[in-house]
Amino acid sequence: MWLCILPWLLPAILVTAEPRQQVSATSPPMLMSVGRLLVPGRRIENGYPRHYRESCSATLLAPVDGEPASLILTAWHCIEYHTDLTDDITFVIESTAGERLESRVKTVSSGGGMHADWLIMRLEEPLPTATVTAANVAQDVVPGIGSRIIMAGYSRDEGLGEAGQVLTFHRNCRVVARSDEDIATDCLAYRGASGGAVFSIASGRLLGVISRGDSLAQSIFVPVSRIGGRAGRLLFH
């Protein structure tokens, strides 16, 4: 999914220097709400089943005041090949003290396909907000062309992403186009960043979830404004 190039996108801009950064103590605080999603999967290749573990990204969502954080937002295609429901999906995030925290997760609601590539999951073990960073969602905000954003995820490139072991982000990239209801940007991200976060530079709030791109200079995200009904009420309280 990640390497598809859609015909409606603007021509790719060749990246001559690495525009991303690794998350550090001086990075925007909301980036620490992004964690990893480890998904066991199964595909049929050449007539034989192949078992593997997909590594995506996901964002911990801010809860109602006083409650632990229990929901994450990621991309639907991250669990496309998760067919054995007895094999647990795990969310991993770093605490504010630098500790590795893990919780099993279950699907709450989703867009159901690449046409609506979003997924909300619930943590089996909610996390106290005193120990983690959780993202506030931007309600009823659809960024226009030229809007400045930050895109963050666990890219699995062998360079700055260190094969998906390090959270990286592209700061001050822009919205460049729209098609239907998804949004194209000139942000750089690689496979593994799927399900990661897109934040508003102006407000620091979560604007959407990373869906796909070309691993060069175009990444597409699903805006949270597309998530309605019961799922939307979970996001926006």
PDB file of C-alpha atoms in Angstrom:
ATOM      1  CA  MET A   1       0.000   0.000   0.000  1.00  0.00           C
ATOM      2  CA  TRP A   2       2.706   2.431   0.978  1.00  0.00           C
ATOM      3  CA  LEU A   3       4.563   2.597  -2.323  1.00  0.00           C
ATOM      4  CA  CYS A   4       1.589   3.310  -4.585  1.00  0.00           C
ATOM      5  CA  ILE A   5       1.781   6.589  -6.508  1.00  0.00           C
ATOM      6  CA  LEU A   6      -1.594   8.084  -7.319  1.00  0.00           C
ATOM      7  CA  PRO A   7      -2.033   9.900 -10.658  1.00  0.00           C
ATOM      8  CA  TRP A   8      -3.750  12.913  -9.132  1.00  0.00           C
ATOM      9  CA  LEU A   9      -0.738  13.800  -6.991  1.00  0.00           C
ATOM     10  CA  LEU A  10       1.583  16.626  -7.911  1.00  0.00           C
ATOM     11  CA  PRO A  11       4.872  15.551  -9.545  1.00  0.00           C
ATOM     12  CA  ALA A  12       7.312  14.240  -6.958  1.00  0.00           C
ATOM     13  CA  ILE A  13       9.933  16.661  -5.730  1.00  0.00           C
ATOM     14  CA  LEU A  14      13.334  15.057  -5.444  1.00  0.00           C
ATOM     15  CA  VAL A  15      14.617  15.281  -1.903  1.00  0.00           C
ATOM     16  CA  THR A  16      18.264  16.309  -1.863  1.00  0.00           C
ATOM     17  CA  ALA A  17      18.655  16.487   1.928  1.00  0.00           C
ATOM     18  CA  GLU A  18      17.014  14.578   4.769  1.00  0.00           C
ATOM     19  CA  PRO A  19      14.130  16.810   5.906  1.00  0.00           C
ATOM     20  CA  ARG A  20      13.126  14.651   8.875  1.00  0.00           C
ATOM     21  CA  GLN A  21      14.423  14.717  12.427  1.00  0.00           C
ATOM     22  CA  GLN A  22      14.556  12.120  15.158  1.00  0.00           C
ATOM     23  CA  VAL A  23      12.410  12.923  18.164  1.00  0.00           C
ATOM     24  CA  SER A  24      14.409  14.350  21.060  1.00  0.00           C
ATOM     25  CA  ALA A  25      13.863  16.269  24.285  1.00  0.00           C
ATOM     26  CA  THR A  26      13.602  19.503  22.294  1.00  0.00           C
ATOM     27  CA  SER A  27      10.962  18.214  19.842  1.00  0.00           C
ATOM     28  CA  PRO A  28       7.326  19.390  19.997  1.00  0.00           C
ATOM     29  CA  PRO A  29       5.794  17.603  23.033  1.00  0.00           C
ATOM     30  CA  MET A  30       2.725  16.219  21.234  1.00  0.00           C
ATOM     31  CA  LEU A  31       4.958  13.955  19.112  1.00  0.00           C
ATOM     32  CA  MET A  32       5.386  11.678  22.117  1.00  0.00           C
ATOM     33  CA  SER A  33       1.754  10.593  21.698  1.00  0.00           C
ATOM     34  CA  VAL A  34       2.867   8.530  18.657  1.00  0.00           C
ATOM     35  CA  GLY A  35       3.719   4.893  19.318  1.00  0.00           C
ATOM     36  CA  ARG A  36       4.231   1.645  17.415  1.00  0.00           C
ATOM     37  CA  LEU A  37       1.576  -0.893  16.462  1.00  0.00           C
ATOM     38  CA  LEU A  38       2.828  -4.481  16.167  1.00  0.00           C
ATOM     39  CA  VAL A  39       0.435  -6.606  14.119  1.00  0.00           C
ATOM     40  CA  PRO A  40       0.805 -10.357  13.475  1.00  0.00           C
ATOM     41  CA  GLY A  41      -0.413 -11.175   9.997  1.00  0.00           C
ATOM     42  CA  ARG A  42      -0.767 -13.906   7.407  1.00  0.00           C
ATOM     43  CA  ARG A  43      -0.598 -13.697   3.617  1.00  0.00           C
ATOM     44  CA  ILE A  44      -0.763 -16.257   0.838  1.00  0.00           C
ATOM     45  CA  GLU A  45       2.338 -16.027  -1.360  1.00  0.00           C
ATOM     46  CA  ASN A  46       2.927 -18.437  -4.261  1.00  0.00           C
ATOM     47  CA  GLY A  47       0.159 -20.609  -2.885  1.00  0.00           C
ATOM     48  CA  TYR A  48       1.638 -20.896   0.602  1.00  0.00           C
ATOM     49  CA  PRO A  49       0.771 -19.026   3.809  1.00  0.00           C
ATOM     50  CA  ARG A  50       3.437 -16.692   5.148  1.00  0.00           C
ATOM     51  CA  HIS A  51       3.313 -15.443   8.716  1.00  0.00           C
ATOM     52  CA  TYR A  52       4.928 -12.135   9.554  1.00  0.00           C
ATOM     53  CA  ARG A  53       4.661  -9.164  11.928  1.00  0.00           C
ATOM     54  CA  GLU A  54       3.610  -5.812  10.504  1.00  0.00           C
ATOM     55  CA  SER A  55       4.990  -2.705  12.195  1.00  0.00           C
ATOM     56  CA  CYS A  56       2.919   0.459  11.846  1.00  0.00           C
ATOM     57  CA  SER A  57       2.437   3.638  13.851  1.00  0.00           C
ATOM     58  CA  ALA A  58      -0.501   4.818  15.964  1.00  0.00           C
ATOM     59  CA  THR A  59      -1.421   7.855  18.064  1.00  0.00           C
ATOM     60  CA  LEU A  60      -2.644   7.773  21.658  1.00  0.00           C
ATOM     61  CA  LEU A  61      -5.719   9.982  21.989  1.00  0.00           C
ATOM     62  CA  ALA A  62      -6.440  12.336  24.867  1.00  0.00           C
ATOM     63  CA  PRO A  63      -9.317  11.056  27.040  1.00  0.00           C
ATOM     64  CA  VAL A  64     -12.144  12.816  28.824  1.00  0.00           C
ATOM     65  CA  ASP A  65     -10.782  14.761  31.820  1.00  0.00           C
ATOM     66  CA  GLY A  66      -9.700  12.547  34.663  1.00  0.00           C
ATOM     67  CA  GLU A  67      -9.855   9.246  32.775  1.00  0.00           C
ATOM     68  CA  PRO A  68      -6.895   7.121  31.623  1.00  0.00           C
ATOM     69  CA  ALA A  69      -5.999   7.182  27.919  1.00  0.00           C
ATOM     70  CA  SER A  70      -7.588   4.137  26.284  1.00  0.00           C
ATOM     71  CA  LEU A  71      -7.953   4.842  22.538  1.00  0.00           C
ATOM     72  CA  ILE A  72      -5.493   4.969  19.653  1.00  0.00           C
ATOM     73  CA  LEU A  73      -5.914   6.085  16.043  1.00  0.00           C
ATOM     74  CA  THR A  74      -4.106   4.274  13.229  1.00  0.00           C
ATOM     75  CA  ALA A  75      -4.620   3.229   9.581  1.00  0.00           C
ATOM     76  CA  TRP A  76      -7.047   0.467   8.603  1.00  0.00           C
ATOM     77  CA  HIS A  77      -4.565  -1.156   6.221  1.00  0.00           C
ATOM     78  CA  CYS A  78      -2.222  -1.879   9.144  1.00  0.00           C
ATOM     79  CA  ILE A  79      -4.528  -4.742  10.188  1.00  0.00           C
ATOM     80  CA  GLU A  80      -5.626  -5.818   6.702  1.00  0.00           C
ATOM     81  CA  TYR A  81      -3.864  -9.186   7.016  1.00  0.00           C
ATOM     82  CA  HIS A  82      -4.579  -9.785  10.697  1.00  0.00           C
ATOM     83  CA  THR A  83      -6.802 -12.840  10.256  1.00  0.00           C
ATOM     84  CA  ASP A  84      -6.149 -14.762  13.483  1.00  0.00           C
ATOM     85  CA  LEU A  85      -8.035 -12.875  16.182  1.00  0.00           C
ATOM     86  CA  THR A  86      -6.394 -14.987  18.894  1.00  0.00           C
ATOM     87  CA  ASP A  87      -2.998 -13.502  17.959  1.00  0.00           C
ATOM     88  CA  ASP A  88      -2.724 -10.199  19.822  1.00  0.00           C
ATOM     89  CA  ILE A  89      -2.018  -6.773  18.337  1.00  0.00           C
ATOM     90  CA  THR A  90       0.230  -4.697  20.599  1.00  0.00           C
ATOM     91  CA  PHE A  91       0.601  -0.945  21.043  1.00  0.00           C
ATOM     92  CA  VAL A  92       3.980   0.274  22.316  1.00  0.00           C
ATOM     93  CA  ILE A  93       4.643   3.822  23.501  1.00  0.00           C
ATOM     94  CA  GLU A  94       7.334   5.606  25.489  1.00  0.00           C
ATOM     95  CA  SER A  95       6.260   7.112  28.796  1.00  0.00           C
ATOM     96  CA  THR A  96       7.156  10.642  29.869  1.00  0.00           C
ATOM     97  CA  ALA A  97       9.863   9.022  32.016  1.00  0.00           C
ATOM     98  CA  GLY A  98      11.337   7.196  28.998  1.00  0.00           C
ATOM     99  CA  GLU A  99       9.947   3.763  29.873  1.00  0.00           C
ATOM    100  CA  ARG A 100       8.576   1.327  27.282  1.00  0.00           C
ATOM    101  CA  LEU A 101       4.859   0.717  27.870  1.00  0.00           C
ATOM    102  CA  GLU A 102       2.877  -2.019  26.097  1.00  0.00           C
ATOM    103  CA  SER A 103      -0.799  -2.892  25.878  1.00  0.00           C
ATOM    104  CA  ARG A 104      -2.828  -5.282  23.783  1.00  0.00           C
ATOM    105  CA  VAL A 105      -5.472  -3.548  21.655  1.00  0.00           C
ATOM    106  CA  LYS A 106      -8.786  -4.428  20.020  1.00  0.00           C
ATOM    107  CA  THR A 107     -10.655  -2.770  17.154  1.00  0.00           C
ATOM    108  CA  VAL A 108     -13.465  -0.385  18.087  1.00  0.00           C
ATOM    109  CA  SER A 109     -14.349   1.120  14.698  1.00  0.00           C
ATOM    110  CA  SER A 110     -12.809   1.578  11.259  1.00  0.00           C
ATOM    111  CA  GLY A 111     -13.344   2.993   7.794  1.00  0.00           C
ATOM    112  CA  GLY A 112     -13.314  -0.581   6.490  1.00  0.00           C
ATOM    113  CA  GLY A 113     -10.878  -0.220   3.596  1.00  0.00           C
ATOM    114  CA  MET A 114      -8.393   1.937   1.740  1.00  0.00           C
ATOM    115  CA  HIS A 115     -11.255   4.202   0.695  1.00  0.00           C
ATOM    116  CA  ALA A 116     -11.453   5.280   4.358  1.00  0.00           C
ATOM    117  CA  ASP A 117      -8.088   4.277   5.775  1.00  0.00           C
ATOM    118  CA  TRP A 118      -8.608   4.909   9.494  1.00  0.00           C
ATOM    119  CA  LEU A 119      -8.980   2.678  12.520  1.00  0.00           C
ATOM    120  CA  ILE A 120      -9.765   3.321  16.185  1.00  0.00           C
ATOM    121  CA  MET A 121      -8.575   0.713  18.702  1.00  0.00           C
ATOM    122  CA  ARG A 122      -8.949   0.361  22.468  1.00  0.00           C
ATOM    123  CA  LEU A 123      -6.116  -0.479  24.856  1.00  0.00           C
ATOM    124  CA  GLU A 124      -6.688  -3.476  27.112  1.00  0.00           C
ATOM    125  CA  GLU A 125      -4.693  -1.644  29.781  1.00  0.00           C
ATOM    126  CA  PRO A 126      -5.480   2.118  29.699  1.00  0.00           C
ATOM    127  CA  LEU A 127      -2.592   4.452  30.488  1.00  0.00           C
ATOM    128  CA  PRO A 128      -2.795   7.156  33.185  1.00  0.00           C
ATOM    129  CA  THR A 129      -2.361  10.571  31.583  1.00  0.00           C
ATOM    130  CA  ALA A 130       0.240  11.442  34.225  1.00  0.00           C
ATOM    131  CA  THR A 131       2.599   8.877  32.672  1.00  0.00           C
ATOM    132  CA  VAL A 132       2.112   9.432  28.925  1.00  0.00           C
ATOM    133  CA  THR A 133       1.491  12.109  26.307  1.00  0.00           C
ATOM    134  CA  ALA A 134      -1.873  11.926  24.526  1.00  0.00           C
ATOM    135  CA  ALA A 135      -2.952  13.903  21.469  1.00  0.00           C
ATOM    136  CA  ASN A 136      -5.848  16.345  21.416  1.00  0.00           C
ATOM    137  CA  VAL A 137      -7.923  16.030  18.246  1.00  0.00           C
ATOM    138  CA  ALA A 138      -8.709  19.056  16.067  1.00  0.00           C
ATOM    139  CA  GLN A 139     -12.484  18.999  15.716  1.00  0.00           C
ATOM    140  CA  ASP A 140     -14.088  20.274  12.480  1.00  0.00           C
ATOM    141  CA  VAL A 141     -10.734  21.417  11.072  1.00  0.00           C
ATOM    142  CA  VAL A 142      -9.873  20.564   7.459  1.00  0.00           C
ATOM    143  CA  PRO A 143      -6.445  21.984   6.536  1.00  0.00           C
ATOM    144  CA  GLY A 144      -6.360  23.821   3.223  1.00  0.00           C
ATOM    145  CA  ILE A 145      -3.660  23.852   0.559  1.00  0.00           C
ATOM    146  CA  GLY A 146      -0.566  25.562   1.921  1.00  0.00           C
ATOM    147  CA  SER A 147      -1.302  24.688   5.568  1.00  0.00           C
ATOM    148  CA  ARG A 148       1.858  23.958   7.562  1.00  0.00           C
ATOM    149  CA  ILE A 149       1.884  20.639   9.372  1.00  0.00           C
ATOM    150  CA  ILE A 150       4.077  18.107  11.188  1.00  0.00           C
ATOM    151  CA  MET A 151       4.016  14.429  10.177  1.00  0.00           C
ATOM    152  CA  ALA A 152       5.397  11.796  12.566  1.00  0.00           C
ATOM    153  CA  GLY A 153       5.758   8.018  12.550  1.00  0.00           C
ATOM    154  CA  TYR A 154       8.083   5.050  12.910  1.00  0.00           C
ATOM    155  CA  SER A 155       9.449   4.921   9.349  1.00  0.00           C
ATOM    156  CA  ARG A 156      11.265   1.673   8.586  1.00  0.00           C
ATOM    157  CA  ASP A 157      13.991   3.192   6.416  1.00  0.00           C
ATOM    158  CA  GLU A 158      17.548   2.110   7.243  1.00  0.00           C
ATOM    159  CA  GLY A 159      18.668   5.724   7.665  1.00  0.00           C
ATOM    160  CA  LEU A 160      17.164   8.122  10.175  1.00  0.00           C
ATOM    161  CA  GLY A 161      14.291   5.766  11.015  1.00  0.00           C
ATOM    162  CA  GLU A 162      16.723   3.002  12.033  1.00  0.00           C
ATOM    163  CA  ALA A 163      14.450   0.288  10.604  1.00  0.00           C
ATOM    164  CA  GLY A 164      11.431   1.532  12.551  1.00  0.00           C
ATOM    165  CA  GLN A 165      13.092   1.707  15.942  1.00  0.00           C
ATOM    166  CA  VAL A 166      13.154   5.518  16.175  1.00  0.00           C
ATOM    167  CA  LEU A 167      10.291   8.010  15.924  1.00  0.00           C
ATOM    168  CA  THR A 168      10.976  10.549  13.179  1.00  0.00           C
ATOM    169  CA  PHE A 169       9.071  13.603  12.038  1.00  0.00           C
ATOM    170  CA  HIS A 170       9.001  16.079   9.168  1.00  0.00           C
ATOM    171  CA  ARG A 171       8.455  19.538  10.547  1.00  0.00           C
ATOM    172  CA  ASN A 172       6.909  22.439   8.678  1.00  0.00           C
ATOM    173  CA  CYS A 173       5.877  20.518   5.572  1.00  0.00           C
ATOM    174  CA  ARG A 174       2.732  21.517   3.669  1.00  0.00           C
ATOM    175  CA  VAL A 175      -0.610  20.398   2.321  1.00  0.00           C
ATOM    176  CA  VAL A 176      -0.248  20.439  -1.482  1.00  0.00           C
ATOM    177  CA  ALA A 177      -3.389  18.830  -2.949  1.00  0.00           C
ATOM    178  CA  ARG A 178      -6.690  17.095  -2.281  1.00  0.00           C
ATOM    179  CA  SER A 179      -8.546  14.258  -3.980  1.00  0.00           C
ATOM    180  CA  ASP A 180     -11.978  13.231  -2.819  1.00  0.00           C
ATOM    181  CA  GLU A 181     -11.585  13.555   0.935  1.00  0.00           C
ATOM    182  CA  ASP A 182      -7.934  12.587   1.473  1.00  0.00           C
ATOM    183  CA  ILE A 183      -5.133  15.142   1.683  1.00  0.00           C
ATOM    184  CA  ALA A 184      -1.738  15.087  -0.075  1.00  0.00           C
ATOM    185  CA  THR A 185       1.367  16.694   1.414  1.00  0.00           C
ATOM    186  CA  ASP A 186       5.023  17.235   0.593  1.00  0.00           C
ATOM    187  CA  CYS A 187       5.983  15.526   3.862  1.00  0.00           C
ATOM    188  CA  LEU A 188       8.507  12.687   3.752  1.00  0.00           C
ATOM    189  CA  ALA A 189       7.737   9.376   5.441  1.00  0.00           C
ATOM    190  CA  TYR A 190       8.492   5.733   4.710  1.00  0.00           C
ATOM    191  CA  ARG A 191       6.767   2.402   5.142  1.00  0.00           C
ATOM    192  CA  GLY A 192       6.113   1.904   8.834  1.00  0.00           C
ATOM    193  CA  ALA A 193       4.918   5.470   9.319  1.00  0.00           C
ATOM    194  CA  SER A 194       1.455   4.357   8.176  1.00  0.00           C
ATOM    195  CA  GLY A 195      -1.011   5.022  10.969  1.00  0.00           C
ATOM    196  CA  GLY A 196       1.153   7.828  12.340  1.00  0.00           C
ATOM    197  CA  ALA A 197       0.121  11.369  13.146  1.00  0.00           C
ATOM    198  CA  VAL A 198      -0.361  14.644  11.311  1.00  0.00           C
ATOM    199  CA  PHE A 199      -0.397  17.664  13.620  1.00  0.00           C
ATOM    200  CA  SER A 200      -1.245  21.315  13.123  1.00  0.00           C
ATOM    201  CA  ILE A 201       1.777  23.531  13.680  1.00  0.00           C
ATOM    202  CA  ALA A 202      -0.488  26.358  14.807  1.00  0.00           C
ATOM    203  CA  SER A 203      -2.464  24.456  17.467  1.00  0.00           C
ATOM    204  CA  GLY A 204      -0.501  21.276  18.120  1.00  0.00           C
ATOM    205  CA  ARG A 205      -3.707  19.277  17.659  1.00  0.00           C
ATOM    206  CA  LEU A 206      -4.103  16.046  15.692  1.00  0.00           C
ATOM    207  CA  LEU A 207      -5.364  16.659  12.146  1.00  0.00           C
ATOM    208  CA  GLY A 208      -5.255  13.182  10.670  1.00  0.00           C
ATOM    209  CA  VAL A 209      -3.713   9.737  10.239  1.00  0.00           C
ATOM    210  CA  ILE A 210      -0.979   8.848   7.713  1.00  0.00           C
ATOM    211  CA  SER A 211      -2.313   6.531   5.003  1.00  0.00           C
ATOM    212  CA  ARG A 212       0.129   6.131   2.084  1.00  0.00           C
ATOM    213  CA  GLY A 213       2.766   7.808  -0.075  1.00  0.00           C
ATOM    214  CA  ASP A 214       5.683   7.367  -2.455  1.00  0.00           C
ATOM    215  CA  SER A 215       8.597   7.422   0.042  1.00  0.00           C
ATOM    216  CA  LEU A 216      10.067  10.368  -1.864  1.00  0.00           C
ATOM    217  CA  ALA A 217       8.275  13.612  -1.170  1.00  0.00           C
ATOM    218  CA  GLN A 218       4.547  12.851  -1.084  1.00  0.00           C
ATOM    219  CA  SER A 219       2.550  11.471   1.806  1.00  0.00           C
ATOM    220  CA  ILE A 220      -1.230  11.262   2.032  1.00  0.00           C
ATOM    221  CA  PHE A 221      -3.337  11.401   5.168  1.00  0.00           C
ATOM    222  CA  VAL A 222      -6.956  10.868   6.142  1.00  0.00           C
ATOM    223  CA  PRO A 223      -8.253  13.924   8.038  1.00  0.00           C
ATOM    224  CA  VAL A 224     -10.011  13.221  11.336  1.00  0.00           C
ATOM    225  CA  SER A 225     -12.906  15.300   9.988  1.00  0.00           C
ATOM    226  CA  ARG A 226     -13.833  12.236   7.865  1.00  0.00           C
ATOM    227  CA  ILE A 227     -14.497  10.164  10.983  1.00  0.00           C
ATOM    228  CA  GLY A 228     -18.130  10.590  11.933  1.00  0.00           C
ATOM    229  CA  GLY A 229     -20.960   8.825  13.728  1.00  0.00           C
ATOM    230  CA  ARG A 230     -20.171   6.882  16.891  1.00  0.00           C
ATOM    231  CA  ALA A 231     -16.470   6.757  16.018  1.00  0.00           C
ATOM    232  CA  GLY A 232     -16.395  10.544  15.671  1.00  0.00           C
ATOM    233  CA  ARG A 233     -18.012  10.949  19.059  1.00  0.00           C
ATOM    234  CA  LEU A 234     -15.231   8.835  20.582  1.00  0.00           C
ATOM    235  CA  LEU A 235     -12.648  11.212  19.081  1.00  0.00           C
ATOM    236  CA  PHE A 236     -14.347  14.469  19.885  1.00  0.00           C
ATOM    237  CA  HIS A 237     -16.121  13.519  23.117  1.00  0.00           C
TER     238      HIS A 237
END
